[in-house]
Coordinates of C-alpha atoms and ligand atoms in Angstrom, one line a residue:
M1 CA 8.8 111.4 39.0
E2 CA 5.5 113.0 38.5
G3 CA 6.2 114.4 34.9
A4 CA 7.8 111.1 33.8
R5 CA 4.7 109.2 35.5
D6 CA 2.2 111.4 33.2
D7 CA 4.4 110.6 30.1
F8 CA 4.4 107.0 30.8
F9 CA 0.6 106.8 31.3
R10 CA 0.0 108.8 28.4
R11 CA 1.4 106.4 26.2
F12 CA 0.7 103.1 28.0
R13 CA -2.6 103.6 29.8
D14 CA -3.9 100.6 28.3
D15 CA -1.0 98.2 28.5
Y16 CA 0.1 98.8 32.2
G17 CA -1.6 96.9 35.0
Y18 CA -4.4 94.3 35.3
P19 CA -7.7 96.2 35.2
N20 CA -9.7 93.0 35.4
A21 CA -7.6 91.7 38.3
P22 CA -9.0 92.0 41.9
K23 CA -6.1 94.2 42.7
N24 CA -4.3 96.6 40.6
V25 CA -0.6 96.4 40.5
D26 CA 0.2 98.7 42.9
E27 CA -2.2 97.1 45.6
M28 CA -0.7 93.6 44.6
R29 CA 2.8 94.9 45.2
A30 CA 1.9 96.4 48.7
T31 CA 0.0 93.4 49.8
E32 CA 1.7 90.4 48.2
F33 CA 5.3 91.2 47.6
K34 CA 5.7 93.1 51.0
R35 CA 9.4 91.9 51.0
L36 CA 10.0 93.9 47.9
K37 CA 9.6 97.2 49.8
G38 CA 12.5 99.6 49.4
S39 CA 14.2 97.4 46.7
V40 CA 13.8 97.4 43.0
Y41 CA 14.0 93.9 41.8
L42 CA 14.9 93.7 38.1
D43 CA 16.2 90.1 37.5
H44 CA 13.0 88.2 36.4
A45 CA 14.8 86.4 33.8
G46 CA 17.0 85.1 36.5
A47 CA 14.2 84.1 38.7
T48 CA 10.6 85.8 39.0
L49 CA 9.1 86.3 42.5
Y50 CA 6.3 84.2 44.3
S51 CA 3.5 86.1 45.9
E52 CA 2.3 85.8 49.3
A53 CA -1.2 84.7 48.3
Q54 CA 0.6 82.0 46.2
L55 CA 2.7 80.8 49.4
E56 CA -0.4 80.7 51.5
A57 CA -2.2 78.7 49.3
V58 CA 0.5 76.3 49.0
F59 CA 0.9 76.1 52.7
K60 CA -2.8 75.5 53.3
D61 CA -2.9 72.8 50.6
L62 CA -0.1 70.9 51.9
S63 CA -1.1 71.3 55.8
M64 CA -4.7 69.9 54.7
N65 CA -4.1 67.1 52.5
V66 CA -2.2 63.9 53.1
Y67 CA 0.0 63.3 50.0
G68 CA 1.7 59.9 49.8
N69 CA 4.1 58.5 47.3
P70 CA 2.0 58.3 44.0
H71 CA 3.5 55.0 43.4
S72 CA 1.7 53.7 46.4
Q73 CA -2.2 52.4 46.0
S74 CA -3.3 53.9 49.1
D75 CA -5.7 56.6 49.2
S76 CA -3.0 59.0 50.0
G77 CA -0.8 57.8 47.0
Q78 CA -4.0 58.1 44.8
T79 CA -4.7 61.6 46.1
T80 CA -1.1 62.4 44.7
S81 CA -1.4 60.6 41.5
S82 CA -4.7 62.8 40.6
I83 CA -3.2 66.2 41.7
I84 CA -0.2 65.1 39.5
S85 CA -2.2 64.2 36.4
E86 CA -4.2 67.3 36.9
A87 CA -1.1 69.3 36.8
R88 CA 0.0 67.8 33.5
Q89 CA -3.3 68.9 32.2
Q90 CA -2.6 72.4 33.4
V91 CA 0.9 72.5 31.9
L92 CA -0.3 70.9 28.4
K93 CA -3.1 73.7 28.5
F94 CA -0.9 76.3 29.1
F95 CA 0.9 75.7 25.8
N96 CA -2.3 74.8 24.0
A97 CA -1.1 71.1 23.5
S98 CA -3.8 68.6 23.1
T99 CA -3.4 65.6 25.5
R100 CA -4.0 63.6 22.2
D101 CA -0.8 64.7 21.0
Y102 CA 1.6 65.9 23.8
T103 CA 2.8 64.5 27.0
C104 CA 4.0 66.6 29.9
L105 CA 7.0 65.3 31.8
F106 CA 8.1 66.6 35.1
T107 CA 11.8 67.3 35.2
S108 CA 14.4 68.8 37.7
G109 CA 14.1 72.2 35.7
A110 CA 14.8 73.3 32.1
T111 CA 18.1 72.0 32.3
G112 CA 17.0 68.5 33.3
A113 CA 14.3 68.4 30.6
L114 CA 17.2 69.4 28.1
K115 CA 19.5 66.8 29.3
L116 CA 16.9 64.2 28.8
V117 CA 16.3 65.0 25.1
G118 CA 20.2 65.2 24.7
E119 CA 20.8 61.9 26.1
F120 CA 17.9 59.9 24.6
F121 CA 17.9 61.3 21.2
P122 CA 19.1 58.5 18.7
W123 CA 22.0 60.3 17.3
T124 CA 24.4 58.6 14.6
N125 CA 27.0 59.6 12.4
E126 CA 24.6 60.7 9.8
S127 CA 22.6 62.8 12.2
C128 CA 22.7 66.8 12.6
Y129 CA 22.4 68.8 15.7
M130 CA 21.6 72.2 14.8
Y131 CA 21.1 75.3 17.3
T132 CA 20.7 79.0 16.8
M133 CA 23.9 80.7 18.4
E134 CA 21.8 82.5 20.7
N135 CA 21.3 79.3 23.5
H136 CA 21.7 78.6 26.8
N137 CA 24.5 76.6 27.9
S138 CA 22.0 73.8 28.7
V139 CA 20.9 73.6 25.4
L140 CA 24.5 74.0 24.0
G141 CA 25.6 70.8 26.0
I142 CA 23.3 68.8 23.8
K143 CA 26.4 68.7 21.4
E144 CA 28.2 66.6 23.6
Y145 CA 25.9 63.7 23.4
A146 CA 25.5 64.4 19.7
L147 CA 29.4 64.5 18.7
D148 CA 30.3 61.6 21.0
L149 CA 28.1 59.6 18.7
G150 CA 29.6 60.9 15.4
A151 CA 26.8 63.3 14.8
K152 CA 27.8 66.7 13.5
A153 CA 26.9 69.8 15.3
V154 CA 26.1 73.1 13.3
A155 CA 25.7 76.5 15.0
V156 CA 23.7 79.0 12.8
D157 CA 22.7 82.3 12.5
I158 CA 19.0 83.3 12.0
E159 CA 18.8 86.2 9.3
E160 CA 16.3 89.2 10.2
V161 CA 13.2 88.3 11.4
E162 CA 11.4 89.8 8.5
H163 CA 13.1 87.4 6.1
I164 CA 12.0 84.5 8.1
R165 CA 8.4 85.3 7.9
S166 CA 9.2 84.8 4.0
P167 CA 11.1 81.8 4.4
K168 CA 13.3 81.7 1.2
K169 CA 16.6 81.4 2.9
P170 CA 16.4 82.2 6.4
F171 CA 19.6 80.3 7.6
H172 CA 23.1 81.7 7.5
F173 CA 25.4 79.0 7.6
L174 CA 28.3 81.5 9.0
K175 CA 29.7 79.1 11.5
R176 CA 31.5 75.9 10.2
S177 CA 29.6 72.5 11.5
I178 CA 31.8 71.0 14.3
Q179 CA 32.5 67.3 14.1
R180 CA 34.6 65.8 16.8
R181 CA 37.4 63.7 15.6
H182 CA 37.3 60.0 17.0
E183 CA 40.4 58.6 17.6
A184 CA 41.0 55.0 19.0
N185 CA 39.8 54.7 22.4
T186 CA 37.2 57.5 22.4
R187 CA 35.1 57.5 25.2
G188 CA 31.7 57.2 23.3
E189 CA 31.2 54.6 20.7
I190 CA 30.3 56.1 17.1
Q191 CA 26.6 54.8 16.3
N192 CA 26.6 54.0 12.5
G193 CA 23.6 55.3 10.8
N194 CA 22.0 52.7 8.3
G195 CA 23.0 54.5 5.3
S196 CA 19.4 55.0 3.9
G197 CA 19.3 58.8 4.7
N198 CA 16.9 58.1 7.6
A199 CA 18.8 59.8 10.1
Y200 CA 17.0 61.7 12.8
N201 CA 18.3 65.4 13.2
L202 CA 17.5 68.0 16.0
F203 CA 17.2 71.8 15.6
A204 CA 17.0 73.8 18.8
F205 CA 16.1 77.3 19.6
P206 CA 14.8 79.8 22.4
S207 CA 11.3 81.0 22.1
E208 CA 13.1 84.2 23.7
C209 CA 16.9 84.7 24.1
N210 CA 17.6 85.0 27.8
F211 CA 20.6 87.5 26.7
S212 CA 18.8 90.2 24.5
G213 CA 15.1 89.6 24.9
M214 CA 14.8 88.7 21.4
K215 CA 11.8 86.6 20.4
F216 CA 12.3 84.0 17.8
P217 CA 9.8 83.5 15.4
L218 CA 8.1 80.3 16.1
E219 CA 7.2 79.9 12.4
L220 CA 10.7 78.1 12.6
V221 CA 9.0 75.0 13.8
N222 CA 7.3 74.6 10.5
I223 CA 9.9 76.2 8.5
V224 CA 12.8 73.7 9.7
K225 CA 10.5 70.7 9.3
G226 CA 9.9 71.5 5.6
Y227 CA 13.4 72.9 5.0
D228 CA 16.0 71.1 2.7
F229 CA 19.2 71.0 4.6
Q230 CA 20.9 68.4 2.4
G231 CA 23.0 71.0 0.1
S232 CA 26.2 71.7 1.6
L233 CA 25.5 70.4 4.8
Q234 CA 24.4 67.0 4.0
C235 CA 22.2 66.5 6.8
R236 CA 19.7 64.2 5.5
G237 CA 16.6 62.4 7.1
S238 CA 13.9 63.9 9.3
W239 CA 13.9 66.8 11.6
F240 CA 12.8 67.3 15.1
V241 CA 12.6 70.8 16.8
L242 CA 13.2 71.6 20.4
I243 CA 12.2 75.0 22.0
D244 CA 13.9 76.2 24.9
A245 CA 10.9 78.2 26.5
A246 CA 12.5 78.5 30.0
K247 CA 12.5 82.5 29.7
G248 CA 9.6 83.1 26.9
C249 CA 7.0 81.3 29.3
A250 CA 7.3 84.1 31.8
T251 CA 5.1 86.2 29.3
E252 CA 4.4 84.3 26.0
P253 CA 4.2 80.6 26.4
P254 CA 4.7 79.0 22.8
D255 CA 1.2 77.8 21.3
L256 CA 1.9 74.4 20.1
S257 CA -1.4 73.9 18.4
R258 CA 0.0 76.4 15.7
Y259 CA 3.7 75.6 16.1
P260 CA 3.9 71.7 16.8
A261 CA 7.5 71.4 18.2
D262 CA 8.6 68.0 19.4
F263 CA 10.1 69.1 22.5
V264 CA 9.5 72.4 24.6
V265 CA 11.0 72.9 28.0
C266 CA 10.5 75.1 30.8
S267 CA 11.0 75.7 34.7
F268 CA 8.2 76.9 37.1
Y269 CA 10.4 79.4 39.1
K270 CA 10.8 81.4 35.9
M271 CA 7.0 81.7 35.4
F272 CA 5.8 82.3 39.0
G273 CA 8.9 82.1 41.5
F274 CA 7.8 78.8 43.1
P275 CA 8.8 75.9 43.3
T276 CA 12.3 75.8 42.3
G277 CA 13.9 72.6 41.2
L278 CA 11.0 71.8 38.9
G279 CA 10.6 72.0 35.1
A280 CA 8.8 70.0 32.5
L281 CA 9.3 68.7 29.1
I282 CA 6.5 68.7 26.9
V283 CA 7.1 66.2 24.2
R284 CA 5.1 65.4 21.2
N285 CA 4.1 61.8 21.4
E286 CA 5.2 60.8 18.1
A287 CA 8.5 62.0 19.1
A288 CA 8.7 60.4 22.3
K289 CA 8.7 57.0 20.4
I290 CA 12.3 57.7 18.7
L291 CA 14.0 58.5 21.9
K292 CA 16.1 55.7 23.5
K293 CA 16.5 55.2 27.1
K294 CA 19.1 53.1 28.8
Y295 CA 18.9 53.4 32.5
F296 CA 15.4 52.3 34.3
G297 CA 14.7 53.7 37.9
G298 CA 12.0 53.2 40.4
G299 CA 8.6 53.5 38.7
T300 CA 9.8 53.0 35.2
V301 CA 9.4 49.1 35.0
S302 CA 6.7 46.7 34.6
A303 CA 9.0 43.8 36.0
A304 CA 12.7 43.4 36.5
I305 CA 14.5 40.1 37.7
A306 CA 17.7 41.2 40.1
D307 CA 20.1 38.5 39.1
I308 CA 19.7 38.1 35.2
D309 CA 19.7 40.7 32.2
F310 CA 15.9 40.8 32.2
V311 CA 13.6 44.0 32.6
M312 CA 10.2 44.9 30.9
R313 CA 9.6 48.8 30.8
R314 CA 6.4 50.4 31.5
E315 CA 4.3 51.4 28.4
S316 CA 3.1 55.1 28.9
I317 CA 5.6 58.0 28.3
E318 CA 5.4 59.5 31.7
Q319 CA 6.1 55.9 33.1
L320 CA 8.9 55.3 31.0
F321 CA 10.7 58.6 31.3
E322 CA 10.3 59.8 34.8
D323 CA 12.8 57.8 37.0
G324 CA 12.2 57.5 40.7
T325 CA 9.5 59.7 42.6
V326 CA 8.7 63.0 41.2
S327 CA 8.9 65.9 43.2
F328 CA 5.1 65.5 44.1
L329 CA 4.8 68.2 46.6
D330 CA 6.3 70.9 44.2
I331 CA 3.9 69.4 41.5
A332 CA 0.9 69.8 43.8
S333 CA 2.1 73.7 44.2
I334 CA 2.3 74.6 40.9
R335 CA -1.7 74.9 40.5
H336 CA -1.4 77.8 43.0
G337 CA 1.2 79.6 40.7
F338 CA -0.8 79.0 37.6
N339 CA -3.9 80.5 39.6
I340 CA -2.0 83.7 40.2
I341 CA -0.9 84.3 36.4
D342 CA -4.4 82.7 35.1
R343 CA -6.4 85.5 37.1
L344 CA -4.0 88.4 35.3
T345 CA -4.0 86.4 32.1
M346 CA -0.7 86.0 30.3
P347 CA -1.6 88.5 27.2
S348 CA -2.0 91.1 30.2
I349 CA 1.2 90.0 31.7
A350 CA 3.0 90.4 28.3
R351 CA 1.5 93.8 27.8
H352 CA 2.2 95.1 31.2
T353 CA 5.9 93.9 31.1
D354 CA 6.3 95.0 27.4
S355 CA 5.2 98.6 28.4
L356 CA 7.9 98.9 31.1
A357 CA 10.6 97.5 29.0
T358 CA 9.6 99.7 26.1
Y359 CA 9.6 102.9 28.2
T360 CA 12.9 102.1 29.8
R361 CA 14.5 101.2 26.4
N362 CA 13.4 104.4 24.9
K363 CA 14.7 106.4 27.8
M364 CA 17.9 104.8 27.9
R365 CA 18.3 105.4 24.4
K366 CA 18.0 109.1 24.8
L367 CA 20.7 109.5 27.9
R368 CA 23.6 111.5 26.7
H369 CA 26.8 112.5 28.4
G370 CA 27.3 116.6 28.5
N371 CA 29.8 115.9 25.0
G372 CA 26.6 114.3 23.4
L373 CA 28.1 110.6 23.5
K374 CA 25.4 108.1 24.5
L375 CA 25.6 106.5 28.0
C376 CA 23.8 103.0 27.1
L377 CA 24.8 100.6 24.2
L378 CA 21.9 98.4 23.9
Y379 CA 22.1 94.8 22.7
G380 CA 19.8 93.1 20.4
Q381 CA 17.6 95.9 19.2
T382 CA 18.6 98.2 16.4
V383 CA 15.3 100.2 15.7
E384 CA 13.5 102.7 17.7
K385 CA 10.1 101.5 17.0
E386 CA 9.3 98.1 19.0
P387 CA 7.9 95.7 16.6
C388 CA 7.0 93.8 19.6
N389 CA 9.7 90.9 19.0
L390 CA 11.5 91.7 22.2
G391 CA 10.8 90.2 25.7
P392 CA 10.8 92.2 28.7
T393 CA 14.6 92.4 28.9
I394 CA 17.1 95.0 28.6
T395 CA 20.7 94.2 28.1
F396 CA 23.5 96.8 27.7
N397 CA 26.7 98.2 28.7
L398 CA 27.4 102.0 29.7
K399 CA 30.0 104.2 28.4
R400 CA 32.1 107.2 30.1
S401 CA 32.0 110.5 28.4
N402 CA 35.3 109.9 27.1
G403 CA 34.1 106.9 25.3
S404 CA 35.7 104.0 27.5
W405 CA 33.4 101.5 29.0
F406 CA 32.2 101.1 32.6
G407 CA 32.7 97.5 33.7
Y408 CA 29.6 95.6 34.3
R409 CA 30.9 94.7 37.9
E410 CA 31.2 98.3 38.8
V411 CA 27.5 99.0 37.5
E412 CA 26.3 95.9 39.6
K413 CA 28.1 97.1 42.7
L414 CA 26.7 100.5 42.4
A415 CA 23.2 99.3 41.8
S416 CA 23.4 96.9 44.7
L417 CA 24.2 100.1 46.7
S418 CA 21.1 101.8 45.5
C419 CA 19.1 98.4 46.4
I420 CA 18.7 97.6 42.6
Q421 CA 19.1 94.0 41.7
L422 CA 20.3 93.0 38.3
R423 CA 22.4 90.6 36.7
T424 CA 25.7 90.9 34.7
G425 CA 27.9 88.8 32.9
C426 CA 26.9 86.6 29.9
F427 CA 24.0 84.9 31.5
C428 CA 25.0 81.3 30.4
N429 CA 24.6 82.3 26.9
P430 CA 28.0 82.5 25.3
G431 CA 26.9 82.5 21.8
A432 CA 24.7 85.6 22.1
C433 CA 27.3 87.2 24.4
A434 CA 30.1 86.9 21.7
K435 CA 27.6 88.0 19.0
F436 CA 26.1 91.0 20.5
L437 CA 29.6 92.2 22.2
G438 CA 31.4 91.6 18.9
L439 CA 34.0 89.2 20.4
S440 CA 35.7 86.9 17.8
H441 CA 37.1 83.4 18.3
L442 CA 40.2 85.3 18.9
D443 CA 39.0 87.6 21.3
L444 CA 37.7 84.8 23.3
H445 CA 40.6 82.9 23.2
S446 CA 42.8 85.5 24.4
N447 CA 40.5 86.5 27.1
I448 CA 40.5 82.9 28.3
E449 CA 44.4 82.9 28.1
A450 CA 44.3 86.3 30.2
G451 CA 42.7 84.2 32.9
H452 CA 39.1 85.4 32.2
V453 CA 36.4 82.9 33.2
C454 CA 32.6 83.0 33.6
W455 CA 31.6 84.5 37.3
D456 CA 35.2 86.4 37.6
D457 CA 35.4 90.2 38.1
T458 CA 37.2 91.1 34.9
D459 CA 34.6 92.9 33.2
V460 CA 36.7 94.9 30.7
L461 CA 39.8 93.3 28.9
H462 CA 41.7 94.7 26.0
G463 CA 39.4 97.3 26.0
K464 CA 36.3 95.5 25.4
P465 CA 33.6 94.2 27.6
T466 CA 33.4 90.6 28.6
G467 CA 29.8 90.6 29.4
A468 CA 27.0 93.0 29.8
V469 CA 24.4 94.2 32.2
R470 CA 20.9 92.7 32.1
I471 CA 17.5 94.1 33.6
S472 CA 14.2 92.3 33.1
F473 CA 10.7 92.9 34.4
G474 CA 8.4 90.5 35.7
Y475 CA 4.5 90.5 36.1
M476 CA 4.8 92.6 39.5
S477 CA 7.0 95.2 38.2
T478 CA 6.0 98.7 38.4
F479 CA 6.5 102.1 36.8
E480 CA 8.3 103.0 39.8
D481 CA 11.0 100.2 39.5
A482 CA 11.7 101.5 36.1
E483 CA 11.9 105.1 37.2
K484 CA 14.2 104.4 40.0
F485 CA 16.2 102.5 37.5
M486 CA 16.3 105.5 35.2
T487 CA 17.5 107.6 38.2
F488 CA 20.2 105.5 39.2
L489 CA 21.6 105.5 35.6
I490 CA 21.4 109.3 35.7
T491 CA 22.6 110.0 39.2
S492 CA 25.6 107.3 39.0
F493 CA 26.8 107.6 35.7
M494 CA 26.1 111.1 34.4
M495 CA 26.1 113.5 36.8
K496 CA 29.1 115.6 37.6
T497 CA 30.8 113.9 40.3
S498 CA 30.7 115.5 43.5
L499 CA 32.3 114.5 46.8
W500 CA 28.9 114.4 48.3
K501 CA 27.7 111.7 45.8
V502 CA 31.0 109.8 46.4
L503 CA 30.3 109.6 49.9
S504 CA 26.8 108.5 49.1
F505 CA 27.7 105.5 47.4
S506 CA 29.4 104.2 50.6
E507 CA 29.3 100.2 50.7
S508 CA 28.9 99.7 54.4
M509 CA 27.2 102.1 56.6
A510 CA 30.3 104.2 56.8
G511 CA 31.4 106.6 54.1
S512 CA 33.7 105.5 51.5
F513 CA 35.0 106.0 48.1
T514 CA 34.7 103.8 45.0
D515 CA 38.4 103.7 43.0
A516 CA 36.5 104.7 39.7
R517 CA 34.9 107.8 41.3
W518 CA 38.0 109.0 42.9
R519 CA 39.9 108.8 39.5
Q520 CA 37.0 110.6 37.8
L521 CA 37.5 113.2 40.5
E522 CA 41.2 113.5 39.8
G523 CA 40.5 113.9 35.8
G524 CA 39.8 117.6 35.9
A525 CA 37.0 118.2 38.6
H526 CA 37.8 120.4 41.5
L527 CA 36.9 120.1 45.2
K528 CA 34.7 122.8 46.6
S529 CA 33.8 121.4 49.8
I530 CA 34.0 118.0 51.7
T531 CA 30.9 116.8 53.7
I532 CA 31.5 113.6 55.8
Y533 CA 28.6 111.4 56.2
P534 CA 29.7 108.7 58.4
V535 CA 26.4 106.9 58.6
K536 CA 24.6 106.4 55.2
S537 CA 21.2 108.6 55.0
C538 CA 22.2 110.4 58.4
A539 CA 23.4 113.9 58.6
G540 CA 26.8 114.8 57.6
F541 CA 29.2 117.4 58.8
S542 CA 31.5 119.7 57.2
V543 CA 35.3 119.7 57.2
S544 CA 37.8 122.2 55.5
D545 CA 40.3 119.7 55.1
W546 CA 40.9 116.1 55.7
P547 CA 44.1 114.0 55.6
L548 CA 44.8 111.7 52.6
V549 CA 46.4 108.3 52.6
N550 CA 47.5 106.2 49.7
S551 CA 44.0 104.4 49.6
G552 CA 42.1 107.7 49.7
L553 CA 40.6 109.5 52.5
K554 CA 42.0 108.6 55.8
Y555 CA 39.8 106.3 58.1
D556 CA 37.7 105.6 55.1
R557 CA 36.3 101.8 55.1
E558 CA 38.4 101.5 58.4
W559 CA 35.2 101.4 60.8
L560 CA 32.0 99.3 61.1
L561 CA 28.5 99.6 62.7
R562 CA 27.5 97.0 64.9
G563 CA 23.8 96.0 65.5
P564 CA 22.3 95.1 69.0
N565 CA 23.4 91.5 68.8
G566 CA 27.1 92.5 67.7
E567 CA 26.2 91.7 64.1
I568 CA 27.8 94.0 61.3
L569 CA 25.5 96.4 59.6
T570 CA 25.8 96.9 56.1
Q571 CA 23.8 99.0 53.7
K572 CA 22.3 96.1 52.2
K573 CA 21.0 94.6 55.3
V574 CA 19.5 97.6 57.0
F575 CA 19.2 100.5 54.2
C576 CA 17.2 98.6 51.9
A577 CA 14.7 97.2 54.7
W578 CA 14.3 100.9 55.8
L579 CA 13.0 102.4 52.7
Ligands
LIG601 C1 16.8 79.9 33.0 C2 17.0 79.4 31.6 C3 17.4 77.9 31.5 C4 18.0 77.2 32.6 O1 16.7 76.7 33.2 P1 16.8 76.0 34.8 O2 15.5 75.8 35.2 O3 17.7 76.8 35.6 O4 17.5 74.6 34.4 C5 17.5 77.7 30.1 N1 17.2 78.4 29.1 C6 16.9 79.6 29.2 C7 16.5 80.5 28.0 C8 16.6 80.1 30.6 O5 16.3 81.5 30.6

């Protein structure tokens, strides 16, 4: 690792770590993330991690203050109210959004915020909902509200980023627009526009794609607002823009003073790990005016009479849209998360995580099997030089030397045995997944017919991967994380398979074979010796022969180690904690 470390620091010395923070990144890992000892956590796009200092600050805060219901006029209620309004200010500041133009609404997460926009947007049969192919399911789901009310939904491919910067023709309308056929008794009622061409349309894109890590140019906000979509699409009227910043926020929040989007959504666990179940919708005040809300809940009405059709809604945007009591203890906690990332500064977090991702990507691209075939196929990045339009996410699939695919489930299982935590599948982003894996509608349908659904174990179907492997770095990731991941790739997928290695990947504490390795072993390699390692990481013993049964070596996986309380010890439970 030493040579690699020198190489890394030669290139990334100025980007790696946080020279102006009280602790360097290694100290921070050793003191604030003790629970990571021995494991390599590479799923920050799934959820990043909170630091111990952050939790201690939250604990101290909640232990020392009396936080009452913010709707109560009591002192404790007022304490909560003021902490909530400070939190709103802090969120707006994070996005460089002026309080004059924007409001921060707290929601149950990025998904909750997206659902709010979809539900309250004034769709009519003259509206269009346009979204990029690369979008999270939670953004795609808005389509259901739009289609139900007679609007059109259009998926678009954005041309190369370079083209967008000179915005002559940035959109590729490769996809046909979708329109729901409304037959008699449809569940939704169609909202007729007034025919004057004043329809409201919505355009949605992610600031960073949670599949490929590709960063979308935020210029899109201004381009869409000034773009003429009338031509073949017949989308007239005014355009509103929604940015899904749930992933992008972890390293690079959109600057709303430069790119005045109408709606931006985020989730706090993606930024600093804690709390979960809390997100925000940052809404432009002008855009909030067009939203149409039906339901009223506690906290949102000035007056209501129980037994007649009468309700007076509250005036302010927060009061109108936040039904019931917001999750005020969670909201009180976010300032402690902001404290951590503010101290490091967002530009430093972006540089630090980018240095790790760039280094790892470049190394992965160079890995080749003995016959010259590349091990890794990386998605969403075609050029060697990094124009810094990628987030700290690497999504890929691995190939064997004979050109066949390693299934992503197999990669995930082996990673887990090496105490590496990563994510596999399509990451709730079916459009990006289909696009990067080259899956046509026909492929997708035949996969579904073959019984493949999200979350299952079918990782390769009809010779093509059905998903991918994703690693992603967070602000506390280190060079060692990246290097251990590289070592894992090389030792697990490139080295000549020997029985020793097979056994070292035992799933429980007992030695065992994985099927793929056994097959590989059959394919041409010959057996030189057998060493049995009954307990992972303990000394082994050599045997000259061993009986085989149908499933492999006799006794393999047929026994377990029990701990002092009779609990079954697994490598994941014990081994990672030992390291
Ligand atoms: C995580 C994520 C979401 C969903 O966020 P939740 O807080 O889980 O609702 C949406 N979009 C993107 C790009 C994400 O990364």
